[in-house]
Coordinates of C-alpha atoms and ligand atoms in Angstrom, one line a residue:
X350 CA 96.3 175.6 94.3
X351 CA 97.0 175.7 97.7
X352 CA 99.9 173.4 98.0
X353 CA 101.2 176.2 95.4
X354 CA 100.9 179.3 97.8
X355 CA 102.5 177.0 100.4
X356 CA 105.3 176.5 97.9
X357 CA 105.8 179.9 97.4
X358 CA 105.1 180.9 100.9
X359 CA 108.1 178.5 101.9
X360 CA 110.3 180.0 99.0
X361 CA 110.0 183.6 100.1
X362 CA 110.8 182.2 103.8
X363 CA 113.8 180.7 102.6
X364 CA 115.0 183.6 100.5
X365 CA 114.4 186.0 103.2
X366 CA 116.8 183.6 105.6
X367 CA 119.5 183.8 103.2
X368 CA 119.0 187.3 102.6
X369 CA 119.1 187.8 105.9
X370 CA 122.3 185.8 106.5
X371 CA 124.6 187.2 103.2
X372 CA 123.7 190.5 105.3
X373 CA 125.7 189.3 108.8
X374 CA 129.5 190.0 108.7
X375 CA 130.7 192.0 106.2
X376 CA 131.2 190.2 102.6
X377 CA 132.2 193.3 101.1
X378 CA 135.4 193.0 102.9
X379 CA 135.4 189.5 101.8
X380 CA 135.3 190.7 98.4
X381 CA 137.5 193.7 98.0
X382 CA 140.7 191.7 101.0
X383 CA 140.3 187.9 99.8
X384 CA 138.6 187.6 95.9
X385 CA 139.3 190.6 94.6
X386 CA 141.0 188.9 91.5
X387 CA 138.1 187.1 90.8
X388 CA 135.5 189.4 89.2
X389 CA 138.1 190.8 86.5
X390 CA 138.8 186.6 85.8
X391 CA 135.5 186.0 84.9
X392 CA 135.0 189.0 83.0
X393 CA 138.2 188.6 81.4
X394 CA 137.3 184.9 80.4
X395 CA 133.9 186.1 79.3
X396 CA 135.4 189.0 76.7
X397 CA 133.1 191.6 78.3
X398 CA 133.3 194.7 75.2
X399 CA 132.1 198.1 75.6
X400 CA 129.0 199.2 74.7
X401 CA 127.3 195.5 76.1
X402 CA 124.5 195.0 77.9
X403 CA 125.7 193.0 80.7
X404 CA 123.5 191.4 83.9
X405 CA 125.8 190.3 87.0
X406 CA 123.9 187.9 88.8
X407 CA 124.3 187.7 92.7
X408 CA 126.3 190.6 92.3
X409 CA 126.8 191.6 95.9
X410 CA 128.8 194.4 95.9
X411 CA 130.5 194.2 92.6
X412 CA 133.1 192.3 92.3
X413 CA 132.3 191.3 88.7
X414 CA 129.8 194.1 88.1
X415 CA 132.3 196.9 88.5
X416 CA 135.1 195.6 86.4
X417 CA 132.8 195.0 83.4
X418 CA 131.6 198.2 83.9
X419 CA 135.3 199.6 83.4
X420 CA 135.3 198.0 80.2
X421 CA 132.2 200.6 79.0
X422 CA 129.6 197.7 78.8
X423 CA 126.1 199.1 80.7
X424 CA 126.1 197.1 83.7
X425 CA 123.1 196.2 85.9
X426 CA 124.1 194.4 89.4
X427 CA 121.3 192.1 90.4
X428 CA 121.1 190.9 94.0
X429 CA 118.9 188.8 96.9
X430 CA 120.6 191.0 99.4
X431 CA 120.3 194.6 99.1
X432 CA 122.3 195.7 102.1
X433 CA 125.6 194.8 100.1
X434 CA 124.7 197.7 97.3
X435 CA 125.8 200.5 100.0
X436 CA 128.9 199.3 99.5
X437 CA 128.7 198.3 96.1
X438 CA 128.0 202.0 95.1
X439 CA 130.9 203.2 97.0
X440 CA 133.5 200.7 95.0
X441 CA 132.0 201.7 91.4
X442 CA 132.3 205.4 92.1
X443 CA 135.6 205.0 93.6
X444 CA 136.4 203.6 89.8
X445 CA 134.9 206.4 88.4
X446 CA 131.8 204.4 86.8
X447 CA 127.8 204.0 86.6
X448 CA 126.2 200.5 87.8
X449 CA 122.8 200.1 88.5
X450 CA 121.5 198.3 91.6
X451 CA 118.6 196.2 92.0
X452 CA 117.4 193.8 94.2
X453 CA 116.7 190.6 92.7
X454 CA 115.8 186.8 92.9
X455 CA 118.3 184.4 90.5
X456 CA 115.5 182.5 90.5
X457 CA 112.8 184.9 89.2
X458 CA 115.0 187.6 87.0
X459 CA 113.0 190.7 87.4
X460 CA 114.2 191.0 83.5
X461 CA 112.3 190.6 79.5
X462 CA 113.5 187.4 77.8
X463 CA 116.3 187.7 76.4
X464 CA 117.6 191.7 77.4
X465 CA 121.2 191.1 78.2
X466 CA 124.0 190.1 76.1
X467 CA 126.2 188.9 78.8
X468 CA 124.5 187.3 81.6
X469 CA 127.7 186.9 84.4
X470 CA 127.5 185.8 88.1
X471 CA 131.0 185.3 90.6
X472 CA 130.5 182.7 93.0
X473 CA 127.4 183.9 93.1
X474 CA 124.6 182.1 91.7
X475 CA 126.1 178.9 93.4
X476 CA 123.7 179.5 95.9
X477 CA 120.3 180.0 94.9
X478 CA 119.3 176.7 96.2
X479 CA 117.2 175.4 93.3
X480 CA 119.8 175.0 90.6
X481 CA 117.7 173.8 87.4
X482 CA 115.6 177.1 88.3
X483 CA 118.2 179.4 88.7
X484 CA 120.0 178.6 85.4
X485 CA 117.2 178.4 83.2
X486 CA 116.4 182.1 84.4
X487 CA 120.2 182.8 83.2
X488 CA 119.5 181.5 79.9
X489 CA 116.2 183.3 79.4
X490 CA 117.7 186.4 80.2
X491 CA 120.3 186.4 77.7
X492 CA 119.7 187.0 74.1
X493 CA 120.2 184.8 71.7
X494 CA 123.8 184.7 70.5
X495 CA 125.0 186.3 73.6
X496 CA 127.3 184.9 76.6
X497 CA 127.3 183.3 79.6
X498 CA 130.3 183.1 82.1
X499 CA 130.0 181.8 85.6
X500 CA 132.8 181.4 88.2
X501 CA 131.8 178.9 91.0
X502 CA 133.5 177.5 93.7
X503 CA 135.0 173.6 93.2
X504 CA 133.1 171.0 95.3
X505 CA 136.5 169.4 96.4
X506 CA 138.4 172.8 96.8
X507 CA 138.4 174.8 100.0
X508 CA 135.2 176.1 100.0
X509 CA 133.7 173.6 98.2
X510 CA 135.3 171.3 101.6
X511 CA 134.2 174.5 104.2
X512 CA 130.8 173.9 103.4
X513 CA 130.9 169.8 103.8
X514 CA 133.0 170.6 107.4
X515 CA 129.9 173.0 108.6
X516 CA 127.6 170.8 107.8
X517 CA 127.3 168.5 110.5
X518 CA 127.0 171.9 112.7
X519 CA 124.0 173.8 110.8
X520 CA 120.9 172.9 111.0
X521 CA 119.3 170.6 108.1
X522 CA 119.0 172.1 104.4
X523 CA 115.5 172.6 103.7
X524 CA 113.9 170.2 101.3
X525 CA 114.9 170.2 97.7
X526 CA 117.7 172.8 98.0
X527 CA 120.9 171.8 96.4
X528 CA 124.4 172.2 97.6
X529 CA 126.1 175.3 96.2
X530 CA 129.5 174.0 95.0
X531 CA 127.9 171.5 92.5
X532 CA 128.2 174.4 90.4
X533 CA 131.5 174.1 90.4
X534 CA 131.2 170.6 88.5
X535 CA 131.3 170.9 85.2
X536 CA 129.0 167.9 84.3
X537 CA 126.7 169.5 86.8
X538 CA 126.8 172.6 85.1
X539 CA 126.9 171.7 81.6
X540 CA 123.8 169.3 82.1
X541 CA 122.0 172.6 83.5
X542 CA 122.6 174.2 80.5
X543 CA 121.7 171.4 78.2
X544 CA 122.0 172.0 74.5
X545 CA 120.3 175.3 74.5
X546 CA 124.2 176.6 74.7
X547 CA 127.3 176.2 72.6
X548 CA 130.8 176.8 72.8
X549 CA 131.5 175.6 76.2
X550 CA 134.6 176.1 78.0
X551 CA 134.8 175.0 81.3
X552 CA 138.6 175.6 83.1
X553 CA 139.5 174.5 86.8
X554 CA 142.0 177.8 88.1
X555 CA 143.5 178.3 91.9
X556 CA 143.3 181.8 94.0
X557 CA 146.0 181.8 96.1
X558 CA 144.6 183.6 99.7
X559 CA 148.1 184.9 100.8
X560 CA 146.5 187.4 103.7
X561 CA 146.5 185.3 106.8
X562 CA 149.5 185.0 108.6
X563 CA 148.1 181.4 110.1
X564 CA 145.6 179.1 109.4
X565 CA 143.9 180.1 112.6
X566 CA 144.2 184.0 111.6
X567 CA 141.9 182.6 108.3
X568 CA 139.6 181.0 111.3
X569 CA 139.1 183.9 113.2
X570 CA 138.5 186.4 110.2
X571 CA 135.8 184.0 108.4
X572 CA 133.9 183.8 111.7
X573 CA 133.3 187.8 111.5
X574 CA 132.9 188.7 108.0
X575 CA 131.5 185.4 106.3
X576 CA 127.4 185.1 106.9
X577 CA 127.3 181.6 106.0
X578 CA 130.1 180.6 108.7
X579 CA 128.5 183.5 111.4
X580 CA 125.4 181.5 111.1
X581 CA 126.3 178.2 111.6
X582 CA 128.2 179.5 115.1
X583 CA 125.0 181.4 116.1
X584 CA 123.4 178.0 115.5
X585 CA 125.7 176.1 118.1
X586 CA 126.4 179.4 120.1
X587 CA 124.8 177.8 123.1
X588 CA 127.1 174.6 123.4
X589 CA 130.8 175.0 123.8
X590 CA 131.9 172.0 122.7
X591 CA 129.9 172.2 119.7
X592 CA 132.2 175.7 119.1
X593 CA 135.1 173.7 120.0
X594 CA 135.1 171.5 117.6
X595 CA 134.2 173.3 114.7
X596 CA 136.9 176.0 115.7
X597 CA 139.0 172.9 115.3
X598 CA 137.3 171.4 112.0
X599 CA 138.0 174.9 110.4
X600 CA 141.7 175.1 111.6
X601 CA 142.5 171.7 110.2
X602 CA 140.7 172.4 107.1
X603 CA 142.9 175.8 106.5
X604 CA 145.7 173.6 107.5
X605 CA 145.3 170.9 104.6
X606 CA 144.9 173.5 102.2
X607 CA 147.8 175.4 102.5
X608 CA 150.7 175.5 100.3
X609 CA 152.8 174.2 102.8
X610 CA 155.8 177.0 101.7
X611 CA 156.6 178.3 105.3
X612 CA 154.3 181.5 105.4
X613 CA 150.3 180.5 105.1
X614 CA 148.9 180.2 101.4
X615 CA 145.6 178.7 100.5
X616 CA 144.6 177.4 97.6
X617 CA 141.0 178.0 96.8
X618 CA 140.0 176.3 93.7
X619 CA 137.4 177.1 91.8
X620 CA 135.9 176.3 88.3
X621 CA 134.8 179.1 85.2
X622 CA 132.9 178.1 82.8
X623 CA 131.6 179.9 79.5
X624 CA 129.3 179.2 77.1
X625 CA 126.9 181.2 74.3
X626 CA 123.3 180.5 74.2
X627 CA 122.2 179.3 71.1
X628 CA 121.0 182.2 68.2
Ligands
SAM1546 C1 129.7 184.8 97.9 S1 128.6 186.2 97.5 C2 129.3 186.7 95.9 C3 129.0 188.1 95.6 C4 129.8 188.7 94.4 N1 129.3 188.1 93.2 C5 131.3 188.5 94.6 O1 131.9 187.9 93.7 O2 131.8 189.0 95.6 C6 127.1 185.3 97.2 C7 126.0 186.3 96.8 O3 124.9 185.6 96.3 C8 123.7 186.3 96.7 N2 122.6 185.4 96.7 C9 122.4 184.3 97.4 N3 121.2 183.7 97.0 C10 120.7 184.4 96.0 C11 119.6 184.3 95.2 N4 118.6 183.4 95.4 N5 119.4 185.3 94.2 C12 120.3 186.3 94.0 N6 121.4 186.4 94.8 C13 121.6 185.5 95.8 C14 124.1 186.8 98.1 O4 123.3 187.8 98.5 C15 125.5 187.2 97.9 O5 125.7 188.5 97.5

């Protein structure tokens, strides 16, 4: 019993640290200058329809949420963090339509059993750090019959390779959390889901991040808007050299994933996969 409060003691901690840290910067610049194209992918891929009941998990500020809600599905944006809403509400109205906000654990869905017919989440979901937990929440939350699509970032793309290059600079993951871009193996993914789904289609695709006139440029952006990479330099704030070379880990990393075309292209890569639960 009491090694149970403890556990759940420890889980609120950690949620409220990454609450806390999805709130530094600004990601919903990140969204609406950088990934844009990403939300209207996956809902694209997942053949949101009107008139749908649809759950975007780890919505932030509506990247995916807002353009299934275009499409005339009823849309409900679920989030840890519910400091990225403000802005979430400004970019559905300036579309012209209703989401609803609420705050949210992907790991405990504030939602019936099955009472969505879509259950969506853009590079989201990815990093609720208990991955069995968070998809088996997904699952129950979708009806029978319905749909599941989920766009994660590759574990050998660019972020999948910015997160391995900060590690050695944050401090150490807290027991039993996973890394966020195994969801962007299918294996990984597809043993999550086990054989309570069907249908899968799992399909590797490439943004192309065209905004940054150098790879340093990318550097210098991520480190204000991006609250995992603000962290990890508030972590080693007080040594220089610590600074140093991560400013220079990051460079090189932007450097070996650009096109190489003369002007500064990276290729992000990430992985969608879709799937219906079984009826
Ligand atoms: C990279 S952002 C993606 C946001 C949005 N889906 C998009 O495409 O722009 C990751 C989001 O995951 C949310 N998040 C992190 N851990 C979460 C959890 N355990 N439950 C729900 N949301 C979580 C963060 O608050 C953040 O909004």
């Amino acid at each position: 019993m009491t090694e149970t409060i403890d556990a759940l003691t420890q889980d609120r901690a950690l949620k409220a640290r990454h609450r806390a840290m999805w709130a530094l910067g600004d990601y919903p610049t990140v969204a609406s200058e950088v990934i844009p194209e990403l939300g209207p992918v996956l809902v694209t891929a997942t053949g949101v329809r009107c008139g749908e009941r649809v759950l975007d998990v780890a919505a932030g500020s509506g990247n995916a949420a807002v353009p299934a809600a275009l499409t005339g599905a009823a849309v409900v944006a679920s989030d840890l963090t519910p400091e990225l809403f403000t802005a979430g509400r400004a970019f559905a109205a300036a579309h012209g339509v209703d989401v609803t906000w609420e705050e949210g654990d992907a790991e405990a869905l504030p939602y019936d059993d099955g009472a969505f017919d879509v259950v969506l989440s853009c590079v989201g979901v990815m990093f609720a750090p208990h991955h069995q937990r968070a998809a088996d929440e997904l699952l129950r939350v979708c009806r029978p019959g319905g749909r599941i699509g989920l766009l994660s970032w590759t574990p050998t793309g660019f972020v999948g390779e910015l997160f391995r290059t900060m590690k050695p600079y944050a401090p150490p993951p807290p027991p039993g959390a996973q890394p966020p871009p195994l969801w962007g193996d299918e294996d990984h993914v597809r043993g999550l889901l086990g054989d309570l789904v069907t249908d899968v289609v799992a399909q590797r695709q490439t943004l192309g991040v065209e905004q940054f006139p150098t790879p340093e440029a990318w550097r210098e952006y991520w480190k204000t808007v991006y609250g995992p990479t603000i962290a990890v330099y508030r972590h080693i704030a007080g040594d220089p050299e610590e600074v140093a070379a991560l400013d220079r880990d990051l460079t090189d990393l932007a450097v070996r994933y650009d096109r190489g075309t003369g002007s500064t292209v990276l290729d992000w890569e990430y992985l969608i996969i879709t799937a219906r639960k079984q009826g």
